Coordinates of C-alpha atoms in Angstrom, one line a residue:
Chain A
M1 CA 123.3 118.0 112.1
N2 CA 125.0 118.9 115.3
D3 CA 122.5 121.5 116.1
L4 CA 119.8 119.3 116.8
A5 CA 121.6 118.2 120.1
F6 CA 121.0 121.8 121.3
P7 CA 117.7 122.4 123.5
A8 CA 114.9 124.0 121.5
A9 CA 115.5 127.5 123.1
E10 CA 119.4 127.7 122.7
R11 CA 119.3 126.3 119.2
P12 CA 120.5 128.8 116.5
L13 CA 118.0 129.6 113.9
A14 CA 119.5 127.6 110.9
D15 CA 118.2 126.2 107.9
S16 CA 117.0 123.1 109.4
E17 CA 114.7 125.2 111.8
N18 CA 112.5 125.6 108.5
L19 CA 112.6 121.8 107.8
A20 CA 110.1 119.6 108.9
I21 CA 111.9 116.6 107.8
S22 CA 115.6 116.2 106.9
A23 CA 117.0 112.8 106.0
R24 CA 120.7 111.8 104.8
G25 CA 121.4 108.6 103.3
L26 CA 118.5 106.6 104.8
V27 CA 118.9 102.8 104.1
K28 CA 116.3 99.9 104.9
H29 CA 117.0 96.2 103.8
F30 CA 115.0 93.4 104.3
G31 CA 117.3 90.2 103.9
E32 CA 118.9 90.9 100.5
V33 CA 116.5 93.4 99.2
R34 CA 117.3 97.1 99.6
A35 CA 114.1 98.6 99.8
V36 CA 115.5 102.0 100.5
N37 CA 118.8 102.4 99.2
G38 CA 120.1 105.8 100.5
I39 CA 117.6 108.6 100.4
D40 CA 117.9 112.2 101.0
L41 CA 115.1 114.3 101.6
D42 CA 114.3 117.9 102.9
V43 CA 110.8 118.6 103.3
P44 CA 110.2 122.4 104.6
R45 CA 107.6 123.2 106.9
G46 CA 103.8 123.7 105.9
M47 CA 104.4 122.2 102.4
I48 CA 102.7 119.2 100.7
F49 CA 105.7 117.0 99.5
A50 CA 104.6 114.1 97.5
I51 CA 106.9 110.7 97.1
L52 CA 106.0 109.2 93.8
G53 CA 107.0 105.8 92.6
P54 CA 105.7 102.3 91.4
N55 CA 104.7 99.7 93.8
G56 CA 107.9 98.3 95.4
A57 CA 109.9 101.3 94.8
G58 CA 110.4 101.8 98.7
K59 CA 107.8 104.8 99.2
T60 CA 106.1 102.9 102.4
T61 CA 109.4 101.8 103.7
L62 CA 110.8 105.2 103.7
M63 CA 107.6 106.5 105.1
R64 CA 107.5 104.2 107.8
M65 CA 111.1 104.9 108.8
L66 CA 110.1 108.6 109.0
A67 CA 107.2 107.8 111.3
T68 CA 109.3 105.5 113.5
L69 CA 107.8 102.2 112.6
A70 CA 110.9 100.9 111.4
T71 CA 114.5 101.6 112.1
P72 CA 116.9 102.7 109.6
D73 CA 119.8 100.3 109.0
A74 CA 122.2 103.4 108.0
G75 CA 121.5 106.8 107.6
T76 CA 120.2 109.9 109.9
A77 CA 117.0 112.1 109.9
S78 CA 115.1 114.5 112.0
V79 CA 111.7 115.1 112.1
M80 CA 110.3 118.5 113.6
G81 CA 113.8 118.9 115.0
C82 CA 113.9 115.6 117.1
D83 CA 116.4 113.2 115.9
L84 CA 114.5 110.2 114.5
V85 CA 116.7 107.3 115.9
G86 CA 117.4 108.9 119.3
E87 CA 114.5 110.4 120.3
P88 CA 111.6 108.6 118.4
H89 CA 109.0 109.4 121.6
R90 CA 109.6 113.0 120.8
V91 CA 109.2 112.5 117.2
R92 CA 105.9 110.5 117.7
A93 CA 104.6 113.5 119.8
S94 CA 104.8 115.6 116.7
I95 CA 103.5 113.4 114.1
A96 CA 100.7 111.4 112.8
M97 CA 100.3 108.7 110.5
T98 CA 97.5 107.4 108.1
G99 CA 98.8 104.2 106.6
Q100 CA 97.8 102.3 103.5
F101 CA 95.4 99.9 105.5
A102 CA 92.9 101.7 107.5
S103 CA 94.6 101.8 111.2
L104 CA 90.9 101.8 112.8
D105 CA 89.0 99.0 115.1
E106 CA 86.7 97.7 112.7
D107 CA 84.3 96.4 115.6
L108 CA 83.9 99.7 117.3
T109 CA 82.0 102.7 116.1
G110 CA 83.8 105.7 114.4
R111 CA 83.1 107.5 117.5
E112 CA 84.7 105.2 119.7
N113 CA 87.5 105.0 117.7
L114 CA 88.3 108.7 117.9
V115 CA 87.6 108.7 121.6
L116 CA 89.9 105.8 122.3
L117 CA 92.8 107.7 120.4
S118 CA 91.9 111.2 122.1
R119 CA 92.1 109.5 125.3
L120 CA 95.5 108.0 124.3
W121 CA 96.8 111.4 123.4
G122 CA 95.7 112.8 127.2
F123 CA 92.2 114.1 126.6
R124 CA 90.4 113.1 129.7
G125 CA 86.6 112.1 130.2
R126 CA 84.2 114.7 128.4
Q127 CA 87.1 116.3 126.7
A128 CA 87.8 113.3 124.6
G129 CA 83.9 112.9 123.6
A130 CA 83.8 116.8 122.5
R131 CA 87.3 116.1 120.5
A132 CA 85.7 113.3 118.8
D133 CA 82.4 115.1 118.0
D134 CA 84.2 118.1 116.9
L135 CA 86.4 115.9 114.3
L136 CA 83.5 113.9 113.0
A137 CA 81.8 117.2 112.3
A138 CA 84.5 118.4 110.6
F139 CA 85.1 115.3 108.3
E140 CA 81.2 114.9 107.8
L141 CA 81.0 111.6 109.8
S142 CA 78.6 113.0 112.4
D143 CA 75.6 110.8 111.0
A144 CA 77.7 107.7 110.8
A145 CA 79.4 108.4 114.3
R146 CA 77.6 105.4 116.2
K147 CA 77.7 103.1 113.2
Q148 CA 80.6 100.5 113.6
V149 CA 83.6 101.1 111.2
K150 CA 83.0 97.8 109.2
D151 CA 79.5 99.2 107.9
Y152 CA 81.5 102.5 106.7
S153 CA 82.1 102.9 102.8
G154 CA 85.9 103.1 101.6
G155 CA 85.7 107.0 101.3
M156 CA 84.2 107.3 104.8
R157 CA 86.8 104.7 106.3
R158 CA 89.6 106.8 104.8
R159 CA 88.1 110.1 106.4
L160 CA 87.9 108.7 109.5
D161 CA 91.4 107.5 109.3
I162 CA 92.7 110.7 108.4
A163 CA 90.6 112.3 111.6
A164 CA 92.0 109.8 113.5
S165 CA 95.4 111.4 112.8
L166 CA 94.4 114.8 113.6
I167 CA 93.2 114.3 117.4
V168 CA 96.2 116.4 118.2
T169 CA 97.3 118.8 115.2
P170 CA 100.4 117.1 114.1
G171 CA 103.9 119.2 113.0
V172 CA 104.0 116.3 110.1
L173 CA 101.0 114.1 108.7
F174 CA 102.2 111.2 106.7
L175 CA 99.9 109.8 104.5
D176 CA 100.6 106.6 102.7
E177 CA 98.7 106.2 99.3
P178 CA 96.0 108.2 100.9
T179 CA 93.5 107.6 97.7
T180 CA 94.4 104.0 96.6
G181 CA 91.3 102.2 96.2
L182 CA 89.0 105.2 96.3
D183 CA 86.5 105.9 93.6
P184 CA 86.9 109.2 91.7
K185 CA 84.7 111.3 94.0
A186 CA 86.0 110.2 97.2
R187 CA 89.1 110.8 96.0
Q188 CA 88.3 114.5 95.0
G189 CA 87.1 114.8 98.6
V190 CA 90.4 113.5 100.0
W191 CA 92.3 115.7 98.0
R192 CA 90.3 118.7 99.3
M193 CA 90.8 117.8 102.6
I194 CA 94.6 117.6 102.3
R195 CA 94.5 121.0 100.7
Q196 CA 92.7 122.2 103.9
L197 CA 95.2 120.6 106.2
A198 CA 98.0 122.1 104.3
G199 CA 96.3 125.5 104.5
A200 CA 95.9 125.0 108.4
G201 CA 99.8 124.9 108.6
V202 CA 100.3 121.1 108.6
T203 CA 103.2 119.7 106.8
I204 CA 102.2 116.8 104.9
L205 CA 104.1 114.1 103.4
L206 CA 102.3 111.8 101.2
T207 CA 103.3 108.6 98.8
T208 CA 101.4 108.0 95.5
Q209 CA 101.6 105.8 92.6
Y210 CA 99.2 108.3 90.8
L211 CA 100.9 110.9 88.8
E212 CA 97.8 113.0 88.7
E213 CA 97.7 112.9 92.4
A214 CA 101.3 114.6 93.0
D215 CA 100.8 116.8 90.2
Q216 CA 97.5 118.0 91.6
L217 CA 98.5 118.3 95.3
A218 CA 102.2 118.5 95.8
A219 CA 104.4 121.7 95.7
R220 CA 107.5 119.3 95.5
I221 CA 107.7 116.0 94.3
A222 CA 110.5 113.2 94.9
V223 CA 110.4 110.7 92.3
I224 CA 111.6 107.0 93.8
D225 CA 112.2 104.2 91.9
H226 CA 114.2 100.9 93.2
G227 CA 114.7 102.4 96.7
R228 CA 116.5 105.5 95.0
K229 CA 115.5 108.9 94.5
I230 CA 115.9 109.5 90.8
A231 CA 114.7 113.1 90.6
E232 CA 113.1 116.2 92.8
G233 CA 111.7 119.2 92.1
S234 CA 108.4 120.9 91.6
S235 CA 105.9 119.5 88.9
R236 CA 106.8 122.1 86.4
E237 CA 110.7 121.4 86.9
L238 CA 110.4 117.7 86.3
K239 CA 108.3 118.5 83.3
A240 CA 110.8 121.2 82.3
A241 CA 113.8 118.6 82.8
T242 CA 112.2 116.0 80.3
G243 CA 112.2 118.4 77.4
S244 CA 110.3 121.4 76.5
G245 CA 107.8 120.1 73.8
F246 CA 105.9 116.7 73.7
L247 CA 104.2 115.3 70.7
N248 CA 101.1 113.3 71.6
L249 CA 99.4 111.4 68.7
T250 CA 96.7 108.9 68.1
L251 CA 96.9 106.4 65.0
S252 CA 93.8 105.4 63.4
D253 CA 95.3 101.7 62.8
P254 CA 97.0 100.7 66.5
A255 CA 98.4 97.7 64.3
R256 CA 101.0 100.1 62.9
L257 CA 102.2 101.6 66.3
D258 CA 105.7 100.0 66.1
D259 CA 106.1 101.4 62.7
A260 CA 105.2 104.8 63.7
A261 CA 107.4 104.6 66.9
E262 CA 110.4 103.5 64.9
L263 CA 110.0 106.5 62.6
L264 CA 109.4 108.8 65.0
E265 CA 112.2 107.5 67.3
A266 CA 114.7 107.6 64.2
R267 CA 113.8 111.2 63.3
L268 CA 113.6 112.7 66.6
G269 CA 116.4 110.8 68.2
T270 CA 114.4 110.3 71.7
V271 CA 112.4 107.2 73.0
A272 CA 108.5 107.1 72.4
Q273 CA 106.3 106.1 75.0
R274 CA 103.6 103.7 73.7
N275 CA 100.0 103.2 75.0
V276 CA 99.1 100.0 73.0
E277 CA 95.3 99.6 73.4
G278 CA 94.7 103.2 72.6
G279 CA 97.0 103.3 69.6
G280 CA 98.7 106.5 71.2
L281 CA 102.4 107.3 71.2
S282 CA 103.9 110.2 73.2
I283 CA 107.4 111.5 72.3
A284 CA 109.8 114.4 73.2
A285 CA 110.1 117.0 70.3
G286 CA 112.6 119.9 70.4
D287 CA 110.2 122.3 68.9
A288 CA 106.8 122.6 66.9
A289 CA 109.3 122.8 63.3
E290 CA 110.6 119.2 64.2
A291 CA 107.3 118.0 65.3
N292 CA 105.9 119.0 62.5
G293 CA 108.4 117.3 60.1
A294 CA 108.1 114.1 62.1
L295 CA 104.3 114.2 61.3
A296 CA 104.7 114.9 57.8
A297 CA 107.1 111.9 57.6
L298 CA 104.1 109.9 59.2
V299 CA 101.9 110.8 56.7
A300 CA 104.5 110.3 54.0
A301 CA 104.5 106.6 55.2
G302 CA 101.0 106.0 54.9
I303 CA 100.3 106.0 59.0
E304 CA 97.1 107.9 59.3
L305 CA 96.4 109.9 62.7
T306 CA 93.0 110.5 64.2
D307 CA 94.3 113.2 66.7
F308 CA 97.6 115.0 67.4
S309 CA 98.6 117.4 70.0
M310 CA 101.6 119.4 71.1
G311 CA 102.2 120.2 74.8
Q312 CA 103.9 120.0 78.2
P313 CA 104.9 116.2 78.8
S314 CA 102.7 114.9 81.6
L315 CA 104.1 113.4 84.6
D316 CA 103.5 110.0 83.3
S317 CA 106.0 111.1 80.4
V318 CA 108.4 112.4 83.0
F319 CA 108.3 109.1 84.8
F320 CA 108.9 107.4 81.4
A321 CA 111.8 109.5 80.8
L322 CA 113.5 109.2 84.1
T323 CA 113.1 105.5 84.8
G324 CA 112.7 104.2 81.4
H325 CA 109.3 102.4 82.1
A326 CA 105.9 103.4 82.9
A327 CA 104.6 104.0 86.4
E328 CA 101.1 102.7 85.6
E329 CA 102.0 99.2 84.4
H330 CA 103.6 98.7 88.0
A331 CA 100.6 100.5 89.4
E332 CA 97.7 98.4 87.7
R333 CA 98.1 95.5 89.9
K334 CA 97.5 97.6 93.0
D335 CA 94.7 99.8 91.6
L336 CA 91.4 98.6 92.9
S337 CA 89.3 101.3 91.7
Chain B
M1 CA 80.9 123.4 101.1
N2 CA 80.0 124.4 104.8
E3 CA 82.9 122.0 106.1
T4 CA 85.8 124.3 105.3
P5 CA 85.3 126.4 108.3
T6 CA 84.7 123.4 110.7
L7 CA 87.6 121.5 109.3
A8 CA 89.9 124.5 110.2
D9 CA 88.0 125.0 113.3
A10 CA 88.6 121.6 114.3
L11 CA 92.3 121.9 113.5
R12 CA 93.1 125.4 115.1
R13 CA 92.9 124.9 118.8
V14 CA 94.3 121.6 119.2
E15 CA 97.4 121.5 121.3
R16 CA 98.4 118.3 123.2
P17 CA 96.9 117.9 126.6
R18 CA 99.6 116.7 129.6
P19 CA 100.7 113.4 128.5
P20 CA 98.6 110.6 130.4
S21 CA 100.5 108.1 132.5
A22 CA 101.3 104.7 131.3
F23 CA 98.8 103.2 133.6
S24 CA 96.0 105.0 132.2
N25 CA 97.2 104.3 128.8
A26 CA 96.7 100.6 129.9
L27 CA 93.2 101.5 131.2
V28 CA 92.2 102.9 127.9
F29 CA 93.1 100.0 126.3
G30 CA 91.1 98.0 128.8
W31 CA 88.2 100.2 128.0
R32 CA 88.5 99.0 124.3
A33 CA 88.2 95.2 125.4
V34 CA 85.1 96.1 126.9
L35 CA 83.5 97.8 123.9
K36 CA 84.5 94.5 122.2
F37 CA 82.2 92.6 124.5
K38 CA 79.5 95.2 123.6
H39 CA 80.0 95.0 119.9
V40 CA 81.1 91.5 119.4
P41 CA 78.9 89.6 122.1
E42 CA 79.3 86.4 119.8
Q43 CA 82.8 86.0 121.3
L44 CA 81.2 85.4 124.7
F45 CA 79.4 82.6 123.2
D46 CA 82.5 81.0 121.8
L47 CA 84.0 81.6 125.0
V48 CA 81.4 79.4 127.2
M49 CA 80.0 77.1 124.9
T50 CA 82.7 74.4 124.8
P51 CA 83.1 74.6 128.7
I52 CA 79.5 74.2 129.0
M53 CA 79.3 71.3 126.8
F54 CA 82.1 69.6 128.3
T55 CA 80.8 70.0 131.6
L56 CA 77.2 68.5 130.6
L57 CA 78.9 65.8 128.5
F58 CA 81.6 64.5 131.0
T59 CA 78.9 64.9 133.7
F60 CA 76.3 63.0 132.4
V61 CA 77.7 60.7 129.7
F62 CA 81.0 59.8 131.7
G63 CA 80.4 60.9 135.2
G64 CA 78.7 57.9 136.5
A65 CA 81.1 55.5 134.9
L66 CA 84.1 57.3 136.1
A67 CA 83.0 58.2 139.4
G68 CA 80.2 56.2 140.6
S69 CA 77.6 59.2 140.3
T70 CA 77.3 62.1 138.3
R71 CA 77.3 64.4 141.5
D72 CA 80.4 63.1 142.5
Y73 CA 82.2 63.4 139.1
L74 CA 81.0 67.1 139.0
Q75 CA 82.4 67.6 142.3
F76 CA 85.8 66.2 140.8
F77 CA 85.3 67.8 137.5
L78 CA 84.3 71.3 137.8
P79 CA 87.4 73.1 139.0
G80 CA 89.2 71.2 136.3
I81 CA 87.1 72.8 133.7
L82 CA 87.5 76.0 135.0
V83 CA 91.2 75.5 134.4
Q84 CA 90.6 74.1 131.1
T85 CA 88.4 77.2 130.1
V86 CA 90.8 80.0 131.0
V87 CA 93.6 78.2 129.4
F88 CA 91.7 77.7 126.0
N89 CA 90.4 81.4 126.5
A90 CA 93.9 82.5 126.3
V91 CA 93.8 81.7 122.6
Y92 CA 91.5 84.4 121.5
S93 CA 93.7 87.3 122.6
G94 CA 96.3 85.9 120.3
M95 CA 93.7 85.6 117.6
G96 CA 92.6 89.5 118.2
L97 CA 96.1 90.5 118.2
S98 CA 97.0 88.9 115.0
T99 CA 93.8 90.5 113.6
D100 CA 94.8 94.0 114.5
L101 CA 98.2 93.6 113.3
G102 CA 96.9 92.5 110.0
K103 CA 94.9 95.8 109.8
G104 CA 97.6 98.1 110.6
L105 CA 95.8 99.0 113.8
F106 CA 99.0 98.5 115.8
D107 CA 100.8 100.9 113.5
R108 CA 98.6 103.7 114.8
F109 CA 99.4 102.8 118.0
R110 CA 103.0 102.3 117.8
S111 CA 103.2 105.9 116.3
L112 CA 101.4 107.4 119.3
P113 CA 103.7 108.8 122.0
I114 CA 102.4 106.3 124.5
W115 CA 104.1 103.7 126.8
S116 CA 105.1 101.0 124.1
L117 CA 103.6 97.8 125.8
S118 CA 100.1 99.5 127.0
P119 CA 98.3 97.9 124.3
F120 CA 99.3 94.3 125.7
A121 CA 98.2 95.6 129.1
G122 CA 95.0 96.3 127.3
L123 CA 94.8 92.9 126.0
M124 CA 95.4 91.5 129.5
V125 CA 92.7 93.6 130.9
G126 CA 90.1 92.2 128.2
D127 CA 91.5 88.6 129.1
V128 CA 91.0 88.8 132.8
L129 CA 87.6 90.1 132.2
R130 CA 86.9 87.4 129.8
H131 CA 88.2 84.8 132.2
L132 CA 86.0 86.3 135.2
I133 CA 82.8 86.0 132.9
A134 CA 83.5 82.7 131.4
A135 CA 84.3 81.3 135.1
S136 CA 81.2 82.9 136.8
I137 CA 79.0 81.3 133.9
I138 CA 80.5 77.9 134.6
L139 CA 80.2 78.0 138.3
T140 CA 76.8 79.1 138.1
I141 CA 76.0 76.3 135.8
G142 CA 78.0 73.8 138.3
L143 CA 75.7 75.2 141.1
I144 CA 72.7 74.4 139.6
L145 CA 73.8 71.0 138.5
G146 CA 74.9 70.4 142.1
Y147 CA 78.4 71.3 142.5
R148 CA 79.1 72.8 146.1
P149 CA 82.4 74.4 146.8
E150 CA 83.2 73.1 150.4
A151 CA 85.4 76.4 151.0
G152 CA 82.3 78.6 150.4
I153 CA 82.8 82.1 149.1
A154 CA 86.4 82.9 150.2
G155 CA 87.3 79.7 148.3
V156 CA 85.7 80.8 145.2
A157 CA 87.2 84.3 145.5
A158 CA 90.4 82.8 146.1
A159 CA 89.9 80.5 143.0
F160 CA 89.0 83.4 140.9
L161 CA 92.3 85.1 141.6
L162 CA 94.2 81.9 141.0
L163 CA 92.3 81.6 137.5
V164 CA 93.4 85.4 136.7
A165 CA 97.0 84.5 137.3
I166 CA 96.9 81.3 135.2
G167 CA 95.2 83.1 132.4
F168 CA 97.6 85.9 132.7
G169 CA 100.6 83.7 132.4
M170 CA 99.4 81.6 129.7
G171 CA 98.3 84.7 127.8
W172 CA 101.6 85.6 127.1
I173 CA 102.0 82.5 124.8
F174 CA 99.4 83.6 122.6
I175 CA 100.4 87.1 122.5
V176 CA 103.9 85.8 121.1
L177 CA 102.0 83.5 118.8
G178 CA 100.0 86.5 117.6
L179 CA 102.7 88.7 117.0
L180 CA 104.6 85.8 115.0
I181 CA 101.7 84.3 113.1
R182 CA 100.0 86.4 110.3
T183 CA 96.6 84.8 110.2
P184 CA 94.5 84.6 113.1
T185 CA 93.0 80.9 112.1
T186 CA 96.7 79.7 112.2
V187 CA 97.0 81.3 115.5
M188 CA 93.8 79.3 116.7
T189 CA 95.3 76.0 115.2
V190 CA 98.8 76.0 116.5
G191 CA 97.4 77.3 119.8
F192 CA 95.0 74.5 120.1
T193 CA 97.4 71.9 118.7
F194 CA 99.6 72.8 121.7
L195 CA 96.8 73.0 124.1
F196 CA 95.3 69.9 123.3
P197 CA 97.6 67.3 124.6
L198 CA 98.4 69.9 127.7
V199 CA 94.5 69.6 128.8
F200 CA 93.8 66.2 128.1
A201 CA 96.9 64.7 129.2
S202 CA 96.3 66.1 133.0
N203 CA 94.3 65.3 135.7
I204 CA 91.2 67.4 134.8
M205 CA 88.9 64.7 133.5
V206 CA 90.2 61.5 135.4
D207 CA 92.3 60.6 138.4
P208 CA 95.7 59.7 136.5
A209 CA 96.1 56.4 138.5
T210 CA 95.1 54.4 135.9
M211 CA 97.4 55.5 133.1
P212 CA 100.5 53.9 131.9
G213 CA 103.3 54.9 133.9
W214 CA 105.0 56.9 131.1
L215 CA 102.0 58.8 130.7
R216 CA 101.8 59.5 134.4
A217 CA 105.0 60.8 134.6
F218 CA 104.2 63.5 132.3
V219 CA 100.7 64.4 133.6
D220 CA 102.0 64.6 137.4
V221 CA 104.2 67.6 136.0
N222 CA 102.0 69.1 133.5
P223 CA 101.6 72.6 134.6
V224 CA 97.8 72.2 133.8
S225 CA 97.5 69.1 136.2
L226 CA 99.3 71.2 139.0
M227 CA 96.8 74.1 138.4
T228 CA 93.9 71.7 138.5
T229 CA 95.3 70.2 141.6
A230 CA 95.7 73.6 143.4
M231 CA 92.3 74.8 142.2
R232 CA 90.5 71.7 143.9
G233 CA 92.4 72.4 146.9
V234 CA 91.3 76.2 146.6
L235 CA 87.5 75.3 145.9
G236 CA 87.4 72.4 148.4
G237 CA 89.4 73.9 151.2
G238 CA 92.6 72.5 152.2
A239 CA 95.1 73.8 149.4
S240 CA 98.7 73.9 150.5
I241 CA 100.9 76.7 149.9
A242 CA 103.1 74.3 148.1
E243 CA 100.5 73.2 145.9
I244 CA 99.5 76.9 145.0
A245 CA 103.1 78.0 144.4
L246 CA 103.4 74.8 141.9
A247 CA 100.3 76.0 140.1
L248 CA 101.9 79.4 139.8
L249 CA 105.2 78.4 138.5
A250 CA 104.3 78.0 135.0
P251 CA 102.4 81.5 135.0
V252 CA 105.4 83.3 136.5
L253 CA 108.0 81.5 134.5
L254 CA 106.0 82.2 131.3
T255 CA 105.5 85.9 132.2
L256 CA 109.4 86.3 133.2
V257 CA 110.3 85.0 129.6
L258 CA 107.8 85.7 127.4
A259 CA 106.8 89.6 128.3
P260 CA 110.2 91.0 127.3
T261 CA 110.0 88.6 124.2
T262 CA 106.8 90.3 123.2
L263 CA 108.4 93.7 123.6
W264 CA 111.3 92.9 121.7
L265 CA 109.3 91.3 118.8
Y266 CA 106.8 94.0 119.0
L267 CA 109.5 97.1 118.8
R268 CA 111.4 94.8 115.9
R269 CA 108.5 94.2 113.6

């Protein structure tokens, strides 16, 4: 990491030049709790990178450290070529963060919020107003420009919050759970916006507890649990690591879920993931022949199926395979939608 | 789907302008405080209702008994109520700060490349405006009721300067509380628990001559009493340098101790 000490002009064009974020051994504890317990992260420039994990996994703490809002207890990191601990002011000049809770002044209008931030970034007088109006138009908020933010819907608020992070185009945009609490339509809107931002060359690091979100948006995903990174790769790589084939089935009698799971586990030698309400089961199966044999065994045991399919594992299954527990059961408490 | 080019446009040409000075950052936060007056005018209502009620109640209910006539009492009481107003008003910026911190607004400010203390400087600008507005309203009501500042316009101007200094010093207490306490209402409760004895066990309402000795010992050194004595002197003509210095002692000490504390707490959150 010594090359980071060189002034930008003389710095040799190394691998780190292509990295928006490079972190080694980041640690943060709160009292006895190690919220982040030694995480390495390399995020290439221009990529959408997702940090996936259940509540309390350490996602937000990791992001707050990278956004200079919390000081690491150990480890080093550079963001856009600037040392996180040594030059926080330079890091701040090249990042923007949209937190989990709308970081807006509710009493002011949407436009006033953006003008305020534009002035803080150094736009003067009319320029600040023009910048605010451009962003309001781009985020389809022109009609609500003169309304107080407390009268905005959740989706509008989130759009304004993201707009507020783009006063000056950041090198890295941090998005902490950008769609938590949004309805499906608003969520689609935020996804579309994130893709467009990435298209404009902004590196995006987002945290999410929605497997689908990481799957949809991110080129690379780091899976985090209990403050540690337990896997990293593209969505496809993570799925491949879990096993090629996955057997998903639904029982006509959910009461027999345990019987069916035990039988399948004994036959296939892997752990089945149960969905109790729906009477569904997912389990890794080596290939179609093995799956076929398992299905035949179920029928022989008198367990009837309403539906079955063979396919790639979902990220949900991946998470289960990696951590031994489902992501959603942690996520439920938080999910407001 | 017409927003696609617009969003790209909005992102394309945006380089960072020349970084603004710390002073201009602070002014922007001051502007925010002014916008708050526009959007939440109720806060002004809170701000002046209590002192107006105090003025009317004390003057007309107790004034005759305490000072012989309501007019004489008003002449004694009004400088004190100005001090009380400013001291109580300081609680509001602590509450506002606690609200902002709870909503994550300060995370946004902290991740900006700006002077770290500028949000607080902005709170102070808001406070000063609030103090000036409240003091003007109270003084106007006093004038209508028959209060006459012997020192004239110069005295009033000096009194306002003194009030701003007092408010600035006291403000730090509540900024620190706002940083430490999560809920705005708790900031208010803690603030008033601390302020009530200071304001009532002082020479604002009555001459301490009739108080028991142990209480007088406290009242005589109570910073609020010192401020009130100086305020009476400034408005009535004939404040000594020593009186003004004593009145400024607490605000200066508070600023020296609590401004660095504020920065320390803020950066370590």
